[in-house]
Amino acid sequence: MPQVEQLAERLHITSLSANEKLRSPELAEEIRRRVAELSAKLPHQEQIRDLSVLWDEFTTDNGLLTPTLKVRRREVEKRFTGVIEEMYSKIAIRRKGGAGKDARRNGRAHKDDGSSVRH
């Protein structure tokens, strides 16, 4: 992952081993910041609400890519079910907390009591 290595160098994360660099909280936070910055330019419905940084490289050897380098979505979903569920759980908690625009989904606004109103 050469781009990640370059980013680690720019953030002055150099005293760690390659594996520790990739898993550093500072690096993950910088990736989140950059994604949020880019996402803010998108229409509301296309904005990324949450993300998790996966340090597993997607390869054909580990079954996450096909021989033509397409993502094996079912395999990714199966392998990272816990991570995916955790992200959706955090989004649901934010919605219940009255997160304004984030409280909308499929034309519904969620009230504090958990019920929803169609717009």
XYZ file of C-alpha atoms in Angstrom:
119
model
C 0.000 0.000 0.000
C 2.417 2.667 -1.202
C -0.047 5.575 -0.873
C -0.613 4.773 2.789
C 3.138 4.584 3.386
C 3.577 8.016 1.767
C 0.792 9.469 3.901
C 2.413 8.018 7.038
C 5.669 9.747 6.096
C 3.866 13.078 5.570
C 2.338 12.708 9.036
C 5.812 12.001 10.459
C 4.827 8.485 11.518
C 8.260 7.043 10.850
C 9.534 5.442 14.051
C 7.062 2.552 13.898
C 7.300 -0.704 11.968
C 5.429 -0.861 8.650
C 2.593 -2.833 10.251
C 2.317 -0.406 13.197
C 2.304 2.575 10.821
C -0.628 1.124 8.931
C -2.587 0.654 12.141
C -1.738 3.984 13.756
C -4.728 6.001 15.021
C -3.217 9.173 13.536
C -3.172 7.661 10.072
C -6.747 6.370 10.374
C -7.925 9.786 11.581
C -6.224 11.536 8.644
C -7.922 9.163 6.214
C -11.291 9.864 7.887
C -10.645 13.620 7.716
C -9.810 13.485 4.010
C -12.862 11.359 3.193
C -15.114 13.737 5.168
C -13.654 16.715 3.322
C -14.317 15.115 -0.067
C -17.720 13.790 0.975
C -18.880 17.266 2.029
C -18.763 18.298 -1.640
C -21.284 15.606 -2.615
C -25.082 15.905 -2.560
C -26.466 15.047 0.891
C -27.823 11.643 -0.135
C -24.399 10.606 -1.473
C -22.335 11.731 1.512
C -20.447 9.111 3.481
C -21.934 8.887 6.987
C -19.315 6.630 8.563
C -16.309 4.592 7.559
C -13.962 2.046 8.980
C -10.371 1.753 7.898
C -9.652 -1.865 7.009
C -5.997 -2.716 7.020
C -6.482 -6.038 5.232
C -5.262 -5.762 1.681
C -7.807 -6.973 -0.867
C -6.092 -9.624 -3.001
C -6.987 -12.653 -5.075
C -4.982 -14.792 -2.641
C -7.199 -13.930 0.334
C -10.387 -14.261 -1.736
C -11.462 -10.622 -1.573
C -10.781 -10.002 -5.290
C -11.623 -12.022 -8.381
C -8.862 -12.912 -10.864
C -9.973 -9.832 -12.860
C -9.494 -7.690 -9.699
C -13.179 -7.072 -9.011
C -14.267 -6.941 -5.371
C -16.025 -10.089 -4.191
C -18.765 -8.226 -2.364
C -20.318 -11.263 -0.700
C -16.936 -12.356 0.640
C -16.208 -8.825 1.899
C -19.631 -8.658 3.571
C -19.104 -12.073 5.165
C -15.586 -11.338 6.401
C -16.376 -7.854 7.707
C -19.958 -8.349 8.963
C -19.093 -7.115 12.460
C -17.457 -3.941 11.155
C -20.384 -3.204 8.818
C -22.976 -3.791 11.546
C -21.051 -1.551 13.947
C -21.044 1.306 11.421
C -24.804 1.037 10.827
C -25.362 0.827 14.577
C -23.440 4.080 15.137
C -25.478 5.781 12.406
C -28.744 4.572 13.979
C -27.673 5.892 17.386
C -26.874 9.296 15.876
C -30.271 9.356 14.160
C -32.095 8.609 17.392
C -30.155 11.424 19.025
C -31.791 13.913 16.655
C -28.939 14.399 14.215
C -30.937 16.727 11.972
C -30.355 15.915 8.313
C -28.806 12.560 9.241
C -32.160 11.619 10.768
C -33.627 11.282 7.266
C -33.664 8.028 5.390
C -35.807 6.936 2.479
C -38.028 9.981 2.871
C -38.579 9.447 6.591
C -37.572 11.645 9.481
C -37.098 9.845 12.768
C -38.612 11.310 15.915
C -36.985 11.133 19.337
C -39.360 8.318 20.353
C -38.028 6.116 17.536
C -41.110 6.412 15.318
C -40.875 7.991 11.899
C -42.817 10.438 9.775
C -42.956 10.283 5.965
C -42.108 13.496 4.110
